[in-house]
Amino acid sequence: MIQVIQAQNVTLGYLEERFGLQQAENEDFFTEWFDILPDITDLEKQYLDRVKFHFLRLVKRPPLLEEAVKLVVLSPLLSLAGFYDDPFFIKSEQSIEISLEDEGEIVRGRIDVLVIQQQLWLLIIESKRASFSLLEAIPQALAYMLANPQLEKPLFGLVMNGSDFIFLKLTRVNQPEYALSDQFTLLRRENELYKVLSILKKLGTILI
C-alpha cells in the first residue's frame, strides 16, 4: 500500500533519511545571495518603501493570509525583478509528486509560484501567511525542489511570509545538497526588501 505524505508535513529529517539530502558546509556553494549583487534604483527603493508600508499597515489588522502576502509583497517583487517578462513564465499552484517506490511513499503538494524558462525550472517560491514560521516552510520548499525534473542545473527557492525571507539553493548532480541564505526581515528599521530584490535580480540574470 502506497502512503501519501503531504509536502507541508515533511521535515528536514525525513528528507535527509529518505532522499539523502545534505546541507552544504562550504560557503562557496551558495554565493549567489551575497556576491556582487546588482544595484537597485532610487525609484525602485521608493516603490519598495511603499510595499513595506502597505504590509506593516495590514499587519495591524490580522489575520494576514497567504493570498494577501502574495498580492501586497510577492507580486511587486516579481514584477520589479523582471520575472513577469520574457524569457520567464510564471506558473502558480503547480502540482508535484516525488516518490520512493522501494519505500511505498509519495510526497505530494502544490508549488505556490514556479518561475520557468522553456520548461526549465528556475525558481520556486513558497509563500505563507504572516504568522507562519519559515522553519516549517523550508522543508516543504526543499521537497518541491527535489521534484525538479532537471538534474544538471542548480535550482533556487524563496520562502517568505511577508515579513521574513530566506533564499535556498539545491543541486542534485551527485547527492542532493542545499544551502540557505541569511534571513531578511521587514521588522528592522532598514528596508531589507532592497536586498531581497537585488538577490532576485541576480538570480534572474544568472539563470538565463
PDB file of C-alpha atoms in Angstrom:
ATOM      1  CA  MET A   1       0.000   0.000   0.000  1.00  0.00           C
ATOM      2  CA  ILE A   2       1.347   3.402  -1.024  1.00  0.00           C
ATOM      3  CA  GLN A   3       1.449   6.057   1.675  1.00  0.00           C
ATOM      4  CA  VAL A   4       0.794   9.642   0.508  1.00  0.00           C
ATOM      5  CA  ILE A   5       2.565  12.332   2.522  1.00  0.00           C
ATOM      6  CA  GLN A   6       1.602  15.969   2.097  1.00  0.00           C
ATOM      7  CA  ALA A   7       4.609  18.204   1.429  1.00  0.00           C
ATOM      8  CA  GLN A   8       3.669  20.616   4.218  1.00  0.00           C
ATOM      9  CA  ASN A   9       4.112  17.770   6.702  1.00  0.00           C
ATOM     10  CA  VAL A  10       7.653  16.724   5.746  1.00  0.00           C
ATOM     11  CA  THR A  11      10.658  17.566   7.896  1.00  0.00           C
ATOM     12  CA  LEU A  12      14.332  18.060   7.145  1.00  0.00           C
ATOM     13  CA  GLY A  13      14.993  14.802   8.966  1.00  0.00           C
ATOM     14  CA  TYR A  14      12.608  12.973   6.644  1.00  0.00           C
ATOM     15  CA  LEU A  15      14.238  14.444   3.526  1.00  0.00           C
ATOM     16  CA  GLU A  16      17.691  13.558   4.810  1.00  0.00           C
ATOM     17  CA  GLU A  17      16.696   9.983   5.633  1.00  0.00           C
ATOM     18  CA  ARG A  18      14.599   9.225   2.562  1.00  0.00           C
ATOM     19  CA  PHE A  19      16.307  11.272  -0.176  1.00  0.00           C
ATOM     20  CA  GLY A  20      19.871  11.596   1.124  1.00  0.00           C
ATOM     21  CA  LEU A  21      19.558  15.392   1.309  1.00  0.00           C
ATOM     22  CA  GLN A  22      22.530  17.131   2.910  1.00  0.00           C
ATOM     23  CA  GLN A  23      23.211  20.720   3.920  1.00  0.00           C
ATOM     24  CA  ALA A  24      26.304  22.146   2.240  1.00  0.00           C
ATOM     25  CA  GLU A  25      29.089  23.114   4.627  1.00  0.00           C
ATOM     26  CA  ASN A  26      31.146  25.055   2.081  1.00  0.00           C
ATOM     27  CA  GLU A  27      30.177  28.739   1.954  1.00  0.00           C
ATOM     28  CA  ASP A  28      31.169  28.823  -1.733  1.00  0.00           C
ATOM     29  CA  PHE A  29      28.235  26.512  -2.510  1.00  0.00           C
ATOM     30  CA  PHE A  30      25.725  29.392  -2.378  1.00  0.00           C
ATOM     31  CA  THR A  31      27.383  32.722  -3.119  1.00  0.00           C
ATOM     32  CA  GLU A  32      24.584  33.970  -5.371  1.00  0.00           C
ATOM     33  CA  TRP A  33      22.730  35.598  -2.475  1.00  0.00           C
ATOM     34  CA  PHE A  34      25.594  37.858  -1.361  1.00  0.00           C
ATOM     35  CA  ASP A  35      28.327  38.114  -4.016  1.00  0.00           C
ATOM     36  CA  ILE A  36      28.344  41.085  -6.453  1.00  0.00           C
ATOM     37  CA  LEU A  37      24.649  41.937  -6.275  1.00  0.00           C
ATOM     38  CA  PRO A  38      23.165  44.401  -8.766  1.00  0.00           C
ATOM     39  CA  ASP A  39      22.216  47.888  -7.650  1.00  0.00           C
ATOM     40  CA  ILE A  40      18.595  48.928  -7.477  1.00  0.00           C
ATOM     41  CA  THR A  41      17.413  52.369  -8.495  1.00  0.00           C
ATOM     42  CA  ASP A  42      16.109  55.160  -6.279  1.00  0.00           C
ATOM     43  CA  LEU A  43      12.712  54.724  -7.921  1.00  0.00           C
ATOM     44  CA  GLU A  44      12.694  51.016  -7.052  1.00  0.00           C
ATOM     45  CA  LYS A  45      13.646  51.863  -3.469  1.00  0.00           C
ATOM     46  CA  GLN A  46      10.748  54.300  -3.228  1.00  0.00           C
ATOM     47  CA  TYR A  47       8.384  51.645  -4.547  1.00  0.00           C
ATOM     48  CA  LEU A  48       9.703  49.065  -2.071  1.00  0.00           C
ATOM     49  CA  ASP A  49       9.278  51.562   0.758  1.00  0.00           C
ATOM     50  CA  ARG A  50       5.592  51.695  -0.182  1.00  0.00           C
ATOM     51  CA  VAL A  51       5.409  47.890  -0.272  1.00  0.00           C
ATOM     52  CA  LYS A  52       6.866  47.702   3.234  1.00  0.00           C
ATOM     53  CA  PHE A  53       4.481  50.417   4.454  1.00  0.00           C
ATOM     54  CA  HIS A  54       1.459  48.598   2.995  1.00  0.00           C
ATOM     55  CA  PHE A  55       2.484  45.297   4.567  1.00  0.00           C
ATOM     56  CA  LEU A  56       3.058  46.764   8.023  1.00  0.00           C
ATOM     57  CA  ARG A  57      -0.277  48.544   7.775  1.00  0.00           C
ATOM     58  CA  LEU A  58      -2.053  45.260   7.005  1.00  0.00           C
ATOM     59  CA  VAL A  59      -0.334  43.513   9.921  1.00  0.00           C
ATOM     60  CA  LYS A  60      -2.182  45.806  12.298  1.00  0.00           C
ATOM     61  CA  ARG A  61      -5.466  44.144  11.315  1.00  0.00           C
ATOM     62  CA  PRO A  62      -4.901  40.375  11.387  1.00  0.00           C
ATOM     63  CA  PRO A  63      -5.267  37.772  10.131  1.00  0.00           C
ATOM     64  CA  LEU A  64      -2.974  38.467   7.192  1.00  0.00           C
ATOM     65  CA  LEU A  65      -3.478  35.424   4.997  1.00  0.00           C
ATOM     66  CA  GLU A  66      -1.260  33.903   2.329  1.00  0.00           C
ATOM     67  CA  GLU A  67      -3.105  35.444  -0.621  1.00  0.00           C
ATOM     68  CA  ALA A  68      -2.705  38.917   0.855  1.00  0.00           C
ATOM     69  CA  VAL A  69       1.041  38.308   1.298  1.00  0.00           C
ATOM     70  CA  LYS A  70       1.304  37.307  -2.367  1.00  0.00           C
ATOM     71  CA  LEU A  71      -0.666  40.337  -3.509  1.00  0.00           C
ATOM     72  CA  VAL A  72       0.961  43.007  -1.354  1.00  0.00           C
ATOM     73  CA  VAL A  73       4.584  41.808  -1.168  1.00  0.00           C
ATOM     74  CA  LEU A  74       5.415  38.989  -3.584  1.00  0.00           C
ATOM     75  CA  SER A  75       3.783  40.289  -6.755  1.00  0.00           C
ATOM     76  CA  PRO A  76       5.592  43.671  -6.670  1.00  0.00           C
ATOM     77  CA  LEU A  77       8.930  41.906  -6.073  1.00  0.00           C
ATOM     78  CA  LEU A  78       8.432  39.545  -9.020  1.00  0.00           C
ATOM     79  CA  SER A  79       7.439  42.446 -11.256  1.00  0.00           C
ATOM     80  CA  LEU A  80      10.433  44.599 -10.314  1.00  0.00           C
ATOM     81  CA  ALA A  81      12.783  41.618 -10.717  1.00  0.00           C
ATOM     82  CA  GLY A  82      11.527  41.071 -14.278  1.00  0.00           C
ATOM     83  CA  PHE A  83      10.018  37.611 -13.754  1.00  0.00           C
ATOM     84  CA  TYR A  84       6.764  38.601 -15.460  1.00  0.00           C
ATOM     85  CA  ASP A  85       8.686  39.392 -18.664  1.00  0.00           C
ATOM     86  CA  ASP A  86      10.401  37.301 -21.361  1.00  0.00           C
ATOM     87  CA  PRO A  87      12.130  34.894 -21.181  1.00  0.00           C
ATOM     88  CA  PHE A  88      10.377  33.917 -17.940  1.00  0.00           C
ATOM     89  CA  PHE A  89       6.946  32.471 -17.298  1.00  0.00           C
ATOM     90  CA  ILE A  90       5.067  32.204 -14.029  1.00  0.00           C
ATOM     91  CA  LYS A  91       3.050  29.153 -13.011  1.00  0.00           C
ATOM     92  CA  SER A  92       1.042  29.039  -9.803  1.00  0.00           C
ATOM     93  CA  GLU A  93      -0.346  26.116  -7.827  1.00  0.00           C
ATOM     94  CA  GLN A  94       1.816  23.651  -9.776  1.00  0.00           C
ATOM     95  CA  SER A  95       1.140  20.079  -8.610  1.00  0.00           C
ATOM     96  CA  ILE A  96       4.178  17.899  -7.865  1.00  0.00           C
ATOM     97  CA  GLU A  97       4.935  14.394  -6.671  1.00  0.00           C
ATOM     98  CA  ILE A  98       8.144  12.732  -5.606  1.00  0.00           C
ATOM     99  CA  SER A  99       8.059   9.020  -4.962  1.00  0.00           C
ATOM    100  CA  LEU A 100      10.072   6.412  -3.143  1.00  0.00           C
ATOM    101  CA  GLU A 101       8.948   3.234  -4.830  1.00  0.00           C
ATOM    102  CA  ASP A 102      11.016   0.983  -2.584  1.00  0.00           C
ATOM    103  CA  GLU A 103       9.523   2.612   0.492  1.00  0.00           C
ATOM    104  CA  GLY A 104       5.987   2.807  -0.905  1.00  0.00           C
ATOM    105  CA  GLU A 105       5.774   6.542  -0.210  1.00  0.00           C
ATOM    106  CA  ILE A 106       4.735   9.532  -2.300  1.00  0.00           C
ATOM    107  CA  VAL A 107       5.247  13.151  -1.269  1.00  0.00           C
ATOM    108  CA  ARG A 108       2.599  15.318  -2.861  1.00  0.00           C
ATOM    109  CA  GLY A 109       1.940  19.057  -2.868  1.00  0.00           C
ATOM    110  CA  ARG A 110       1.450  22.271  -4.819  1.00  0.00           C
ATOM    111  CA  ILE A 111       4.129  24.861  -5.529  1.00  0.00           C
ATOM    112  CA  ASP A 112       2.814  28.360  -4.810  1.00  0.00           C
ATOM    113  CA  VAL A 113       4.826  30.069  -7.560  1.00  0.00           C
ATOM    114  CA  LEU A 114       7.171  28.478 -10.096  1.00  0.00           C
ATOM    115  CA  VAL A 115       9.363  30.581 -12.403  1.00  0.00           C
ATOM    116  CA  ILE A 116      10.325  28.722 -15.574  1.00  0.00           C
ATOM    117  CA  GLN A 117      12.145  29.344 -18.830  1.00  0.00           C
ATOM    118  CA  GLN A 118      11.296  26.975 -21.695  1.00  0.00           C
ATOM    119  CA  GLN A 119      10.102  24.333 -19.200  1.00  0.00           C
ATOM    120  CA  LEU A 120      13.331  24.644 -17.190  1.00  0.00           C
ATOM    121  CA  TRP A 121      12.568  25.178 -13.519  1.00  0.00           C
ATOM    122  CA  LEU A 122      14.445  28.220 -12.255  1.00  0.00           C
ATOM    123  CA  LEU A 123      12.920  29.459  -9.025  1.00  0.00           C
ATOM    124  CA  ILE A 124      10.392  28.018  -6.568  1.00  0.00           C
ATOM    125  CA  ILE A 125       8.584  30.367  -4.205  1.00  0.00           C
ATOM    126  CA  GLU A 126       6.698  29.201  -1.135  1.00  0.00           C
ATOM    127  CA  SER A 127       4.543  31.964   0.342  1.00  0.00           C
ATOM    128  CA  LYS A 128       2.950  31.626   3.764  1.00  0.00           C
ATOM    129  CA  ARG A 129       0.621  33.667   5.937  1.00  0.00           C
ATOM    130  CA  ALA A 130       2.266  36.288   8.112  1.00  0.00           C
ATOM    131  CA  SER A 131       2.149  34.207  11.304  1.00  0.00           C
ATOM    132  CA  PHE A 132       3.788  31.147   9.694  1.00  0.00           C
ATOM    133  CA  SER A 133       7.349  30.201  10.678  1.00  0.00           C
ATOM    134  CA  LEU A 134       9.820  29.885   7.816  1.00  0.00           C
ATOM    135  CA  LEU A 135      11.410  26.953   9.650  1.00  0.00           C
ATOM    136  CA  GLU A 136       8.310  24.964   8.699  1.00  0.00           C
ATOM    137  CA  ALA A 137       8.313  26.261   5.114  1.00  0.00           C
ATOM    138  CA  ILE A 138      11.941  25.321   4.342  1.00  0.00           C
ATOM    139  CA  PRO A 139      11.489  21.505   4.214  1.00  0.00           C
ATOM    140  CA  GLN A 140       8.313  21.949   2.171  1.00  0.00           C
ATOM    141  CA  ALA A 141      10.149  24.089  -0.398  1.00  0.00           C
ATOM    142  CA  LEU A 142      13.056  21.630  -0.498  1.00  0.00           C
ATOM    143  CA  ALA A 143      10.622  18.768  -1.150  1.00  0.00           C
ATOM    144  CA  TYR A 144       9.282  20.671  -4.155  1.00  0.00           C
ATOM    145  CA  MET A 145      12.809  21.416  -5.331  1.00  0.00           C
ATOM    146  CA  LEU A 146      13.701  17.721  -5.142  1.00  0.00           C
ATOM    147  CA  ALA A 147      10.852  17.076  -7.598  1.00  0.00           C
ATOM    148  CA  ASN A 148      12.560  19.194 -10.266  1.00  0.00           C
ATOM    149  CA  PRO A 149      12.812  17.013 -13.415  1.00  0.00           C
ATOM    150  CA  GLN A 150      16.115  18.630 -14.481  1.00  0.00           C
ATOM    151  CA  LEU A 151      19.144  17.307 -12.621  1.00  0.00           C
ATOM    152  CA  GLU A 152      22.047  19.102 -14.261  1.00  0.00           C
ATOM    153  CA  LYS A 153      21.423  22.701 -13.132  1.00  0.00           C
ATOM    154  CA  PRO A 154      21.030  24.207  -9.663  1.00  0.00           C
ATOM    155  CA  LEU A 155      17.561  25.237  -8.538  1.00  0.00           C
ATOM    156  CA  PHE A 156      16.811  28.229  -6.340  1.00  0.00           C
ATOM    157  CA  GLY A 157      13.990  28.808  -3.921  1.00  0.00           C
ATOM    158  CA  LEU A 158      12.495  31.547  -1.784  1.00  0.00           C
ATOM    159  CA  VAL A 159      10.382  31.044   1.311  1.00  0.00           C
ATOM    160  CA  MET A 160       8.556  34.052   2.704  1.00  0.00           C
ATOM    161  CA  ASN A 161       5.713  35.056   4.967  1.00  0.00           C
ATOM    162  CA  GLY A 162       5.517  38.744   4.128  1.00  0.00           C
ATOM    163  CA  SER A 163       7.793  39.935   6.903  1.00  0.00           C
ATOM    164  CA  ASP A 164      10.633  37.407   6.535  1.00  0.00           C
ATOM    165  CA  PHE A 165      12.534  35.941   3.581  1.00  0.00           C
ATOM    166  CA  ILE A 166      15.084  33.124   3.123  1.00  0.00           C
ATOM    167  CA  PHE A 167      16.645  32.011  -0.174  1.00  0.00           C
ATOM    168  CA  LEU A 168      17.597  28.397  -0.898  1.00  0.00           C
ATOM    169  CA  LYS A 169      19.817  26.617  -3.402  1.00  0.00           C
ATOM    170  CA  LEU A 170      19.660  22.929  -4.299  1.00  0.00           C
ATOM    171  CA  THR A 171      21.882  20.795  -6.535  1.00  0.00           C
ATOM    172  CA  ARG A 172      21.413  17.125  -7.406  1.00  0.00           C
ATOM    173  CA  VAL A 173      24.388  16.288  -9.621  1.00  0.00           C
ATOM    174  CA  ASN A 174      25.602  13.583  -7.238  1.00  0.00           C
ATOM    175  CA  GLN A 175      23.934  13.675  -3.832  1.00  0.00           C
ATOM    176  CA  PRO A 176      21.157  16.235  -3.163  1.00  0.00           C
ATOM    177  CA  GLU A 177      22.737  19.210  -1.403  1.00  0.00           C
ATOM    178  CA  TYR A 178      21.256  22.505  -0.264  1.00  0.00           C
ATOM    179  CA  ALA A 179      22.139  25.761   1.465  1.00  0.00           C
ATOM    180  CA  LEU A 180      20.260  28.717   2.915  1.00  0.00           C
ATOM    181  CA  SER A 181      20.846  32.457   2.802  1.00  0.00           C
ATOM    182  CA  ASP A 182      20.621  34.707   5.820  1.00  0.00           C
ATOM    183  CA  GLN A 183      17.104  35.642   6.869  1.00  0.00           C
ATOM    184  CA  PHE A 184      15.852  39.047   5.784  1.00  0.00           C
ATOM    185  CA  THR A 185      13.062  40.792   7.648  1.00  0.00           C
ATOM    186  CA  LEU A 186      10.849  43.849   7.370  1.00  0.00           C
ATOM    187  CA  LEU A 187      10.856  44.228  11.153  1.00  0.00           C
ATOM    188  CA  ARG A 188      14.120  46.178  11.123  1.00  0.00           C
ATOM    189  CA  ARG A 189      14.441  49.889  10.542  1.00  0.00           C
ATOM    190  CA  GLU A 190      16.325  49.376   7.277  1.00  0.00           C
ATOM    191  CA  ASN A 191      14.142  48.199   4.387  1.00  0.00           C
ATOM    192  CA  GLU A 192      15.571  44.743   3.631  1.00  0.00           C
ATOM    193  CA  LEU A 193      13.332  44.430   0.591  1.00  0.00           C
ATOM    194  CA  TYR A 194      16.159  46.265  -1.181  1.00  0.00           C
ATOM    195  CA  LYS A 195      18.423  43.250  -0.612  1.00  0.00           C
ATOM    196  CA  VAL A 196      15.662  40.752  -1.465  1.00  0.00           C
ATOM    197  CA  LEU A 197      15.012  42.471  -4.786  1.00  0.00           C
ATOM    198  CA  SER A 198      18.727  42.679  -5.556  1.00  0.00           C
ATOM    199  CA  ILE A 199      19.095  38.934  -4.981  1.00  0.00           C
ATOM    200  CA  LEU A 200      16.077  38.187  -7.175  1.00  0.00           C
ATOM    201  CA  LYS A 201      17.584  40.322  -9.932  1.00  0.00           C
ATOM    202  CA  LYS A 202      20.906  38.480  -9.571  1.00  0.00           C
ATOM    203  CA  LEU A 203      19.169  35.125  -9.859  1.00  0.00           C
ATOM    204  CA  GLY A 204      17.220  36.304 -12.902  1.00  0.00           C
ATOM    205  CA  THR A 205      20.481  37.306 -14.578  1.00  0.00           C
ATOM    206  CA  ILE A 206      22.478  34.158 -13.911  1.00  0.00           C
ATOM    207  CA  LEU A 207      19.621  31.783 -14.632  1.00  0.00           C
ATOM    208  CA  ILE A 208      19.369  32.852 -18.261  1.00  0.00           C
TER     209      ILE A 208
END
